[in-house]
Coordinates of C-alpha atoms in Angstrom, one line a residue:
M1 CA -40.6 -73.3 -62.3
F2 CA -38.7 -69.9 -62.6
K3 CA -38.4 -69.8 -58.9
R4 CA -36.9 -73.1 -58.6
W5 CA -34.4 -72.4 -61.2
L6 CA -33.5 -69.0 -59.2
L7 CA -33.0 -70.8 -55.9
A8 CA -30.7 -73.4 -57.6
L9 CA -28.6 -70.7 -59.1
L10 CA -28.2 -69.1 -55.9
A11 CA -27.2 -72.1 -54.0
R12 CA -24.5 -72.9 -56.6
V13 CA -23.3 -69.3 -56.4
G14 CA -23.1 -69.3 -52.7
S15 CA -21.2 -72.8 -52.9
V16 CA -18.5 -71.1 -55.1
V17 CA -18.3 -68.2 -53.0
A18 CA -18.0 -70.4 -49.9
G19 CA -15.1 -72.4 -51.6
L20 CA -13.2 -69.3 -52.7
C21 CA -13.0 -68.1 -49.0
C22 CA -11.9 -71.2 -47.8
C23 CA -8.9 -71.2 -50.3
V24 CA -8.2 -67.6 -49.6
A25 CA -8.0 -68.5 -45.7
L26 CA -5.8 -71.5 -46.3
L27 CA -3.2 -69.4 -48.4
Y28 CA -3.2 -66.8 -45.7
L29 CA -2.3 -69.3 -43.0
L30 CA 0.2 -70.9 -45.4
A31 CA 2.0 -67.4 -46.0
C32 CA 1.7 -66.2 -42.3
R33 CA 3.0 -69.4 -40.7
P34 CA 6.1 -68.7 -38.6
A35 CA 9.4 -69.9 -39.9
S36 CA 10.8 -73.0 -38.3
R37 CA 13.5 -72.4 -35.9
D38 CA 17.1 -73.6 -37.0
P39 CA 19.0 -74.4 -33.9
R40 CA 22.1 -73.8 -35.5
R41 CA 21.1 -70.2 -36.2
D42 CA 19.3 -69.5 -32.9
P43 CA 21.6 -69.3 -30.3
L44 CA 19.1 -68.5 -27.7
W45 CA 18.0 -72.0 -27.9
S46 CA 21.2 -73.8 -28.3
S47 CA 23.2 -75.0 -25.5
G48 CA 27.0 -74.7 -24.7
T49 CA 29.1 -71.5 -25.1
T50 CA 26.9 -69.8 -27.6
S51 CA 24.1 -69.1 -25.1
K52 CA 25.8 -66.3 -23.4
E53 CA 26.6 -64.6 -26.8
G54 CA 22.9 -64.8 -27.6
Y55 CA 21.6 -63.2 -24.5
M56 CA 24.0 -60.4 -25.3
A57 CA 22.9 -60.0 -28.5
L58 CA 19.2 -59.9 -27.5
L59 CA 20.1 -57.5 -24.8
Q60 CA 22.0 -55.3 -27.3
E61 CA 19.0 -55.3 -29.6
R62 CA 16.4 -54.5 -26.8
E63 CA 18.7 -51.5 -25.7
D64 CA 18.8 -50.0 -29.2
S65 CA 15.2 -50.4 -29.5
H66 CA 14.7 -48.4 -26.1
R67 CA 17.3 -45.9 -27.0
H68 CA 15.3 -45.2 -30.4
Y69 CA 12.2 -45.0 -28.5
I70 CA 13.5 -42.6 -25.9
D71 CA 14.8 -40.4 -28.8
S72 CA 11.4 -40.3 -30.2
L73 CA 9.8 -39.3 -26.8
S74 CA 12.4 -36.6 -26.3
K75 CA 11.6 -35.1 -29.8
Q76 CA 7.9 -35.2 -29.0
I77 CA 8.3 -33.7 -25.8
A78 CA 10.6 -30.9 -27.3
Q79 CA 7.8 -30.2 -30.1
L80 CA 5.2 -30.1 -27.3
K81 CA 7.3 -27.6 -25.3
E82 CA 7.8 -25.6 -28.4
A83 CA 4.0 -25.6 -29.0
L84 CA 3.4 -24.6 -25.2
Q85 CA 5.8 -21.7 -25.7
D86 CA 4.1 -20.5 -28.8
R87 CA 0.4 -20.6 -27.0
T88 CA 2.0 -18.6 -24.0
L89 CA 3.5 -16.0 -26.1
Q90 CA 0.0 -15.6 -27.7
L91 CA -1.6 -15.2 -24.3
Q92 CA 1.0 -12.7 -23.1
E93 CA 0.8 -10.6 -26.5
S94 CA -2.8 -10.6 -26.1
L95 CA -2.7 -9.4 -22.2
D96 CA -0.2 -6.9 -23.3
K97 CA -2.8 -5.5 -26.0
A98 CA -5.5 -5.4 -23.2
K99 CA -3.3 -3.6 -20.7
I100 CA -2.2 -0.9 -23.3
K101 CA -6.0 -0.3 -24.2
G102 CA -7.2 -0.7 -20.6
I103 CA -10.1 -2.8 -22.0
L104 CA -9.3 -6.5 -21.1
P105 CA -12.2 -8.3 -22.9
Q106 CA -11.5 -6.3 -26.2
G107 CA -7.8 -7.3 -25.7
L108 CA -8.6 -11.0 -26.0
E109 CA -10.2 -11.0 -29.3
S110 CA -7.5 -12.5 -31.1
L111 CA -7.7 -15.8 -28.7
H112 CA -11.7 -16.1 -29.1
K113 CA -11.2 -19.1 -31.4
T114 CA -8.3 -20.8 -30.0
P115 CA -8.6 -23.8 -27.7
M116 CA -7.0 -21.6 -24.8
Q117 CA -10.3 -19.4 -24.6
S118 CA -12.0 -21.9 -22.0
D119 CA -8.7 -21.7 -20.2
L120 CA -8.4 -18.3 -20.0
K121 CA -11.9 -17.7 -18.7
E122 CA -11.2 -20.4 -16.1
F123 CA -8.0 -18.6 -14.9
F124 CA -9.7 -15.3 -14.6
R125 CA -12.6 -16.7 -12.9
S126 CA -10.2 -18.2 -10.4
Q127 CA -8.4 -15.0 -9.9
L128 CA -11.7 -13.1 -9.5
N129 CA -12.9 -15.5 -6.7
R130 CA -9.5 -15.4 -4.9
A131 CA -9.7 -11.7 -4.8
E132 CA -11.5 -9.5 -2.4
V133 CA -14.2 -8.2 -5.1
N134 CA -17.5 -10.1 -4.2
A135 CA -16.8 -10.8 -0.6
G136 CA -14.5 -9.8 2.1
V137 CA -11.5 -11.8 3.1
P138 CA -10.8 -12.1 7.1
L139 CA -7.8 -10.2 8.0
P140 CA -5.8 -10.3 11.1
D141 CA -5.3 -6.6 12.0
E142 CA -5.6 -3.1 10.4
Y143 CA -2.2 -3.2 9.1
V144 CA -3.0 -5.8 6.6
V145 CA -5.9 -3.6 4.9
I146 CA -5.0 -2.4 1.5
P147 CA -6.2 0.8 1.1
F148 CA -8.3 2.0 -2.0
D149 CA -7.3 5.0 -4.3
T150 CA -10.2 7.4 -5.3
F151 CA -9.8 9.0 -8.6
T152 CA -11.9 11.3 -10.9
L153 CA -11.1 12.2 -14.8
R154 CA -8.5 14.6 -13.4
R155 CA -7.1 13.6 -10.2
V156 CA -6.0 10.7 -7.9
Y157 CA -6.3 10.9 -4.1
Q158 CA -4.3 8.4 -2.4
L159 CA -2.5 7.5 0.8
E160 CA 0.7 6.6 -0.5
T161 CA 2.2 9.4 -2.9
G162 CA 5.7 8.5 -2.7
L163 CA 8.0 11.4 -4.0
T164 CA 4.9 14.0 -4.4
R165 CA 3.8 13.9 -0.5
H166 CA 0.5 15.4 -1.5
P167 CA -3.0 14.3 -0.5
E168 CA -3.9 14.5 -4.3
E169 CA -2.0 14.6 -7.5
R170 CA -2.6 14.5 -11.2
P171 CA -1.3 11.2 -12.6
V172 CA 2.1 12.3 -14.4
R173 CA 2.8 8.7 -15.7
K174 CA 1.1 8.2 -19.1
D175 CA 0.4 4.5 -18.1
R176 CA -1.2 5.3 -15.0
R177 CA -3.6 7.9 -16.9
D178 CA -4.3 5.6 -19.7
E179 CA -5.4 2.9 -16.9
L180 CA -7.8 5.1 -15.1
I181 CA -9.3 6.5 -18.2
G182 CA -9.4 2.9 -19.8
S183 CA -11.4 1.8 -16.8
V184 CA -13.8 4.7 -17.4
E185 CA -14.2 3.8 -21.1
T186 CA -14.9 0.2 -20.5
A187 CA -17.6 1.1 -18.0
L188 CA -19.1 3.2 -20.4
H189 CA -18.9 0.4 -22.8
V190 CA -20.6 -1.9 -20.4
L191 CA -23.4 0.9 -19.4
N192 CA -24.0 1.7 -23.0
G193 CA -24.1 -2.0 -24.3
P194 CA -27.3 -3.6 -25.5
Q195 CA -27.5 -6.2 -22.6
Q196 CA -28.2 -3.2 -20.4
H197 CA -31.4 -2.4 -22.2
V198 CA -33.4 -5.3 -21.8
D199 CA -36.0 -3.8 -19.6
T200 CA -37.9 -1.8 -22.4
S201 CA -40.3 0.0 -19.8
R202 CA -37.4 2.3 -18.7
R203 CA -36.1 4.9 -21.0
K204 CA -33.0 4.1 -22.6
R205 CA -30.0 6.4 -21.6
T206 CA -26.6 6.9 -23.1
F207 CA -24.1 7.6 -20.4
S208 CA -21.0 9.9 -21.2
P209 CA -17.7 10.5 -19.6
S210 CA -19.2 13.7 -18.1
D211 CA -21.9 11.4 -16.0
F212 CA -18.8 9.8 -14.2
I213 CA -18.5 10.9 -10.4
E214 CA -15.7 9.2 -9.0
G215 CA -13.9 5.7 -8.8
L216 CA -12.0 3.4 -6.3
T217 CA -9.3 1.2 -7.2
R218 CA -6.9 -1.0 -5.7
T219 CA -4.4 -3.7 -6.5
E220 CA -3.7 -7.0 -4.9
R221 CA -0.3 -8.0 -6.1
D222 CA -1.0 -11.5 -6.7
R223 CA -4.5 -11.4 -8.0
G224 CA -5.3 -8.3 -9.9
T225 CA -6.8 -4.6 -10.0
V226 CA -10.5 -3.8 -8.9
Y227 CA -12.3 -0.7 -10.1
E228 CA -15.5 0.3 -8.9
L229 CA -16.7 3.3 -10.6
I230 CA -20.0 5.5 -9.9
F231 CA -21.9 7.3 -12.8
K232 CA -24.9 9.7 -12.5
G233 CA -28.2 8.2 -13.2
D234 CA -31.7 9.5 -14.3
G235 CA -32.4 11.2 -11.1
P236 CA -30.8 13.4 -8.7
R237 CA -30.4 10.1 -6.4
D238 CA -30.2 7.6 -9.1
Y239 CA -26.5 6.3 -9.7
A240 CA -25.1 3.3 -11.8
K241 CA -22.1 1.3 -10.6
T242 CA -19.8 -0.7 -12.5
V243 CA -17.2 -3.0 -10.8
L244 CA -14.5 -4.0 -13.1
F245 CA -11.4 -6.5 -12.5
R246 CA -8.2 -6.9 -14.3
P247 CA -6.8 -10.2 -13.4
F248 CA -3.0 -10.8 -13.4
G249 CA -1.6 -13.4 -15.8
P250 CA 0.9 -16.2 -14.7
L251 CA 4.4 -15.5 -14.5
V252 CA 6.7 -15.7 -17.3
K253 CA 10.4 -16.0 -17.1
V254 CA 12.3 -13.2 -18.9
K255 CA 16.0 -14.4 -18.3
S256 CA 17.8 -16.0 -15.8
E257 CA 21.7 -15.5 -15.4
R258 CA 24.7 -15.8 -13.0
V259 CA 26.5 -12.7 -12.1
D260 CA 30.1 -12.8 -10.8
T261 CA 30.9 -9.7 -8.8
S262 CA 34.4 -10.5 -7.9
G263 CA 36.0 -8.4 -10.6
M264 CA 33.9 -5.5 -10.1
L265 CA 35.6 -2.6 -8.6
V266 CA 33.7 0.2 -7.0
N267 CA 35.4 3.9 -7.1
I268 CA 33.7 5.5 -4.4
I269 CA 33.9 9.3 -5.1
V270 CA 33.4 11.7 -2.1
P271 CA 33.5 15.4 -2.7
L272 CA 34.8 17.3 0.5
S273 CA 35.2 20.8 2.1
K274 CA 36.6 21.0 5.9
R275 CA 34.4 18.6 7.9
A276 CA 37.4 16.8 9.0
H277 CA 35.6 15.2 12.1
T278 CA 33.0 13.9 9.9
F279 CA 35.5 12.4 7.5
R280 CA 37.2 10.8 10.3
Q281 CA 33.7 9.0 10.9
F282 CA 33.5 8.2 7.4
V283 CA 37.0 6.6 7.0
H284 CA 36.2 4.6 10.2
N285 CA 33.2 3.2 8.5
F286 CA 35.2 2.8 5.0
R287 CA 38.0 0.8 6.9
E288 CA 35.4 -1.7 8.5
V289 CA 33.2 -2.2 5.1
C290 CA 35.4 -1.7 2.3
I291 CA 38.9 -2.7 3.6
Q292 CA 38.1 -5.6 6.1
Q293 CA 34.9 -7.0 4.2
D294 CA 34.7 -6.0 0.7
G295 CA 38.2 -5.5 -0.5
N296 CA 37.5 -4.5 -4.0
V297 CA 37.1 -0.6 -3.8
H298 CA 38.9 2.5 -4.7
L299 CA 38.4 5.7 -3.0
T300 CA 38.7 9.1 -4.5
V301 CA 38.6 12.4 -2.3
V302 CA 38.1 15.3 -4.1
Y303 CA 38.8 18.4 -1.5
F304 CA 38.2 21.9 -1.9
G305 CA 40.4 24.4 -0.3
R306 CA 43.3 24.3 1.9
E307 CA 41.9 24.4 5.5
Q308 CA 41.9 21.1 7.4
I309 CA 43.6 19.8 4.4
D310 CA 46.3 18.3 6.6
Q311 CA 43.9 16.8 9.0
V312 CA 42.4 14.9 6.0
K313 CA 45.9 13.6 4.9
A314 CA 46.8 12.6 8.4
L315 CA 43.9 10.2 8.3
W316 CA 45.8 8.2 5.9
G317 CA 49.2 8.7 7.2
K318 CA 51.2 6.9 9.9
G319 CA 49.6 6.3 13.0
S320 CA 45.8 6.7 11.9
P321 CA 43.1 4.2 12.7
S322 CA 43.0 3.4 8.9
S323 CA 46.6 3.7 8.2
T324 CA 47.6 2.4 4.7
R325 CA 50.8 1.0 6.4
E326 CA 48.6 -0.6 8.8
T327 CA 46.0 -2.2 6.4
R328 CA 48.1 -2.3 3.4
F329 CA 45.4 -0.5 1.5
R330 CA 46.8 1.5 -1.7
S331 CA 43.7 2.3 -3.6
F332 CA 43.1 5.8 -2.6
T333 CA 43.4 9.1 -4.5
L334 CA 43.1 12.5 -2.9
I335 CA 42.5 15.4 -5.5
Q336 CA 42.9 19.1 -4.2
L337 CA 41.0 22.0 -5.7
N338 CA 41.6 25.5 -4.7
E339 CA 38.0 26.5 -5.6
E340 CA 34.8 27.2 -3.8
F341 CA 32.9 24.0 -3.0
S342 CA 30.6 22.7 -5.6
R343 CA 29.5 18.9 -5.2
G344 CA 28.8 18.5 -8.8
R345 CA 32.2 19.8 -9.8
G346 CA 34.0 17.7 -7.3
L347 CA 32.2 14.5 -8.5
E348 CA 32.8 15.1 -12.2
V349 CA 36.5 15.9 -11.4
G350 CA 36.6 12.7 -9.6
A351 CA 35.0 10.8 -12.3
R352 CA 37.4 12.1 -15.0
A353 CA 40.4 11.5 -12.9
W354 CA 40.4 7.8 -13.4
R355 CA 43.3 6.9 -15.4
R356 CA 42.9 3.1 -15.8
S357 CA 42.1 1.6 -19.0
H358 CA 38.9 -0.3 -18.1
N359 CA 35.5 1.0 -17.2
V360 CA 34.8 1.5 -13.7
L361 CA 31.4 1.4 -11.5
M362 CA 31.3 4.6 -9.5
F363 CA 29.6 5.3 -6.4
F364 CA 29.0 9.1 -5.8
C365 CA 28.9 9.4 -2.0
D366 CA 28.7 12.1 0.5
V367 CA 30.9 12.3 3.7
D368 CA 28.0 11.8 6.0
I369 CA 27.0 8.7 4.4
H370 CA 27.1 5.3 6.2
F371 CA 26.8 2.1 4.0
T372 CA 27.2 -1.5 4.5
A373 CA 28.8 -4.5 2.4
D374 CA 25.5 -5.5 1.3
F375 CA 24.9 -2.0 -0.3
L376 CA 28.1 -2.5 -2.2
T377 CA 26.7 -5.9 -3.6
S378 CA 23.5 -4.2 -4.3
C379 CA 25.5 -1.4 -6.4
R380 CA 27.3 -3.9 -8.5
L381 CA 24.4 -5.9 -9.1
N382 CA 21.7 -3.1 -10.2
A383 CA 24.1 -1.1 -12.3
E384 CA 24.9 -2.4 -15.9
P385 CA 27.0 -0.5 -18.4
G386 CA 24.7 0.8 -21.3
K387 CA 21.8 -0.7 -19.7
K388 CA 21.1 0.3 -16.0
V389 CA 22.0 3.1 -13.3
Y390 CA 21.4 2.5 -9.9
Y391 CA 19.6 5.5 -7.7
P392 CA 18.9 4.0 -4.3
V393 CA 16.8 5.6 -1.7
L394 CA 18.7 6.1 1.6
F395 CA 17.1 6.0 5.1
S396 CA 17.9 9.3 6.5
Q397 CA 18.4 9.5 10.3
Y398 CA 16.5 12.0 12.6
N399 CA 18.3 14.1 15.3
P400 CA 19.4 11.7 18.0
S401 CA 19.2 14.3 20.6
I402 CA 15.4 14.5 20.1
I403 CA 14.9 10.5 19.3
Y404 CA 17.0 9.4 22.4
S405 CA 16.0 12.2 24.6
N406 CA 14.6 9.8 27.4
Y407 CA 17.7 7.6 27.5
T408 CA 20.6 8.2 29.9
H409 CA 23.0 8.6 27.0
V410 CA 22.7 8.2 23.3
P411 CA 23.5 4.8 21.8
S412 CA 26.4 4.1 19.2
I413 CA 26.1 4.9 15.7
Q414 CA 25.6 1.2 15.1
Q415 CA 22.8 0.9 17.4
Q416 CA 21.2 3.8 15.9
L417 CA 21.0 2.5 12.3
V418 CA 17.6 1.0 12.5
I419 CA 14.9 1.4 10.0
R420 CA 11.8 2.4 12.0
R421 CA 9.3 5.1 11.6
D422 CA 10.6 6.8 14.9
T423 CA 14.2 6.6 13.9
G424 CA 14.3 8.2 10.4
F425 CA 12.5 8.4 6.9
W426 CA 13.1 7.5 3.4
R427 CA 14.7 10.3 1.7
D428 CA 12.7 10.0 -1.5
F429 CA 13.2 13.5 -2.8
G430 CA 17.2 12.9 -2.8
F431 CA 19.1 11.8 -5.8
G432 CA 22.8 12.3 -4.7
M433 CA 23.8 8.7 -4.0
T434 CA 24.1 6.7 -7.0
C435 CA 25.8 3.9 -8.7
Q436 CA 26.8 4.2 -12.5
Y437 CA 29.5 3.2 -14.7
R438 CA 32.0 5.7 -15.8
S439 CA 31.1 5.4 -19.5
D440 CA 27.4 6.0 -19.0
F441 CA 28.3 9.3 -17.0
L442 CA 30.6 10.6 -19.6
N443 CA 28.4 9.5 -22.8
I444 CA 25.4 11.2 -21.1
G445 CA 27.4 14.5 -20.4
G446 CA 28.1 14.5 -16.8
F447 CA 26.9 17.2 -14.3
D448 CA 25.8 20.7 -15.3
R449 CA 28.9 22.6 -14.5
S450 CA 27.3 25.9 -14.1
I451 CA 25.7 25.0 -10.6
K452 CA 27.7 26.1 -7.7
G453 CA 27.2 25.2 -3.9
W454 CA 24.5 22.8 -2.8
G455 CA 21.5 21.0 -4.3
L456 CA 20.1 20.8 -7.9
E457 CA 23.0 19.2 -9.8
D458 CA 22.1 15.7 -8.7
V459 CA 18.4 16.4 -9.8
H460 CA 19.6 17.5 -13.5
L461 CA 22.0 14.4 -13.9
Y462 CA 18.9 12.3 -12.7
R463 CA 16.8 13.6 -15.2
K464 CA 19.3 13.2 -18.0
Y465 CA 19.2 9.5 -17.2
L466 CA 15.4 9.5 -17.4
H467 CA 15.4 11.1 -20.6
S468 CA 18.0 8.5 -21.9
K469 CA 17.4 4.9 -23.1
L470 CA 19.1 3.7 -19.8
M471 CA 17.1 2.0 -17.3
V472 CA 16.9 4.0 -13.9
V473 CA 16.8 1.6 -10.8
R474 CA 15.2 3.5 -8.1
A475 CA 14.4 1.5 -5.1
P476 CA 14.9 1.8 -1.3
S477 CA 18.3 0.5 0.1
R478 CA 18.3 -1.1 3.5
G479 CA 22.4 -0.7 3.6
L480 CA 22.5 3.1 3.0
F481 CA 22.0 5.6 5.8
H482 CA 22.3 9.5 5.8
L483 CA 23.7 10.4 9.3
W484 CA 22.1 13.2 11.2
H485 CA 24.3 16.5 11.3
E486 CA 23.4 20.3 11.8
K487 CA 22.3 21.8 8.9
T488 CA 23.0 25.4 8.0
C489 CA 21.2 27.1 5.4
T490 CA 23.5 30.1 4.4
D491 CA 22.0 33.5 3.1
E492 CA 24.2 33.3 -0.1
L493 CA 21.9 30.7 -1.3
P494 CA 19.2 31.8 -4.0
P495 CA 15.6 31.8 -2.8
D496 CA 14.8 28.4 -4.5
K497 CA 17.9 26.6 -3.1
Y498 CA 17.3 28.2 0.3
Q499 CA 13.8 26.9 0.5
M500 CA 14.8 23.6 -0.5
C501 CA 17.5 23.5 2.2
M502 CA 15.0 24.7 4.8
R503 CA 12.5 22.1 3.9
T504 CA 15.4 19.5 4.2
K505 CA 16.4 20.7 7.6
A506 CA 12.8 20.5 9.1
M507 CA 12.1 17.1 7.8
S508 CA 15.4 16.0 9.2
E509 CA 15.0 16.7 12.7
A510 CA 12.2 14.3 13.9
S511 CA 9.0 12.5 13.0
H512 CA 5.6 14.6 13.2
G513 CA 4.6 12.9 16.4
Q514 CA 8.0 13.6 17.9
L515 CA 8.0 17.3 17.0
G516 CA 4.2 17.5 18.4
E517 CA 5.5 16.2 21.6
L518 CA 8.3 19.0 21.7
L519 CA 5.7 21.7 20.8
F520 CA 3.4 20.8 23.5
K521 CA 5.8 19.5 26.1
A522 CA 4.5 21.9 28.6
D523 CA 1.0 20.9 28.0
I524 CA 1.8 17.3 28.5
Q525 CA 4.0 17.8 31.6
A526 CA 1.3 20.0 33.2
H527 CA -1.3 17.2 32.4
L528 CA 1.0 14.5 34.2
D529 CA 1.6 16.9 37.2
R530 CA -2.3 17.1 37.5
N531 CA -2.8 13.4 37.5
S532 CA 0.1 12.8 40.0
R533 CA -1.6 15.1 42.4
I534 CA -4.9 13.6 42.0
S535 CA -3.4 9.9 42.6

């Protein structure tokens, strides 16, 4: 009886619920029914003159809608770019910290919990696969091989030593020392880590810096730097070897700007004493480059003494090849000093003699220098007041009588200015030719006025800039040449300057191979004579 009553109750309740659902559905349909179109209010469906206006209104509405949508997308793109820049800065800061410490894995600790961790690992893995670390890469010839540097805890043995020109050196740059020592510390961290002691059958050993024997390192500029480090093992012939790789990150734009050099006047300052014939050659180069090609140059000549001064003045007078009347060149200053020649003194006087109000870019030059219009452009682009000074490395010409001894006649100067190993060398020990603004030169104190004669004054000025906050741009210049001339080292020079002068004289004659041919010329000729008789 109870069951029947319960089933009847459930049936009634179900009927009531079903009815309520039907009512709700009916009300929803009535509320959501589209409004009837009024032909008087909807010009799209009316005929006659209002049809065109209706279409125009609809198009305007669609255009406004699309414009709002585009604005919304633009804002989203800007937000995404900003977020991407923030992530890039995070990556760059982490890589910088890693480079400072010299331990790349520890430098990325701040990014372990970020979504970029997998991307970084994938990038580093791709750099490692591209680099010549685990396997060799086919090379076309021996000139493409990148040599390794060998290093210990105290010294570096390298083929390209630059200014030092020694087969071995102690790293003088702190970042270089920190880089090499950091690689050793990372290798010790790897060797002494718990993952290296899985094999419990062998005695656990703790490696120390004294166990380091030597390391090899080289840098592939677009991939990274590899380090192979060797440590002493347990036995006399047992060693531990660790290979490390520091991948380079992607390029990051620092700045992009336009530089207008049309208003940058270059004041070329030349100290001179006698040497009228060499000055004639300089004037010829000056006329072709500065007057005919560039046109925005001032020349200041500081002449010491009275001898040959008339010949120097005649080069800028009537009838000379570069006559001011013929070329209408008026931007020239001649300062005469009745003193003993001093290069630093001459450049100092020439720099302070500038009487115009605005700052000027100065090029300290010697009379035996040949430069091109491209060099003047480099001079303007690589020097910036209060920020940068330019110290180009010029190409020094060998003795033409030795280089072209097999020629019927020595080629012209223009034909001699070729940058090759057998024609000259980069004068990476010279700091005399430089481009800098007058304000920077005066603020740093100029030359050491106590230095007389030849040498050292340019080195002192160079060191002043190195000790300052100005950036020193030091790079080879393909448009700056030192023409060969007979060098005389007088007995009046002090021992240190005399030794420097003699070294420069020896290096300026010819290449090592060419000097060797001169030294063994008799042996070579005897060998040729014997072969000619046999044949």
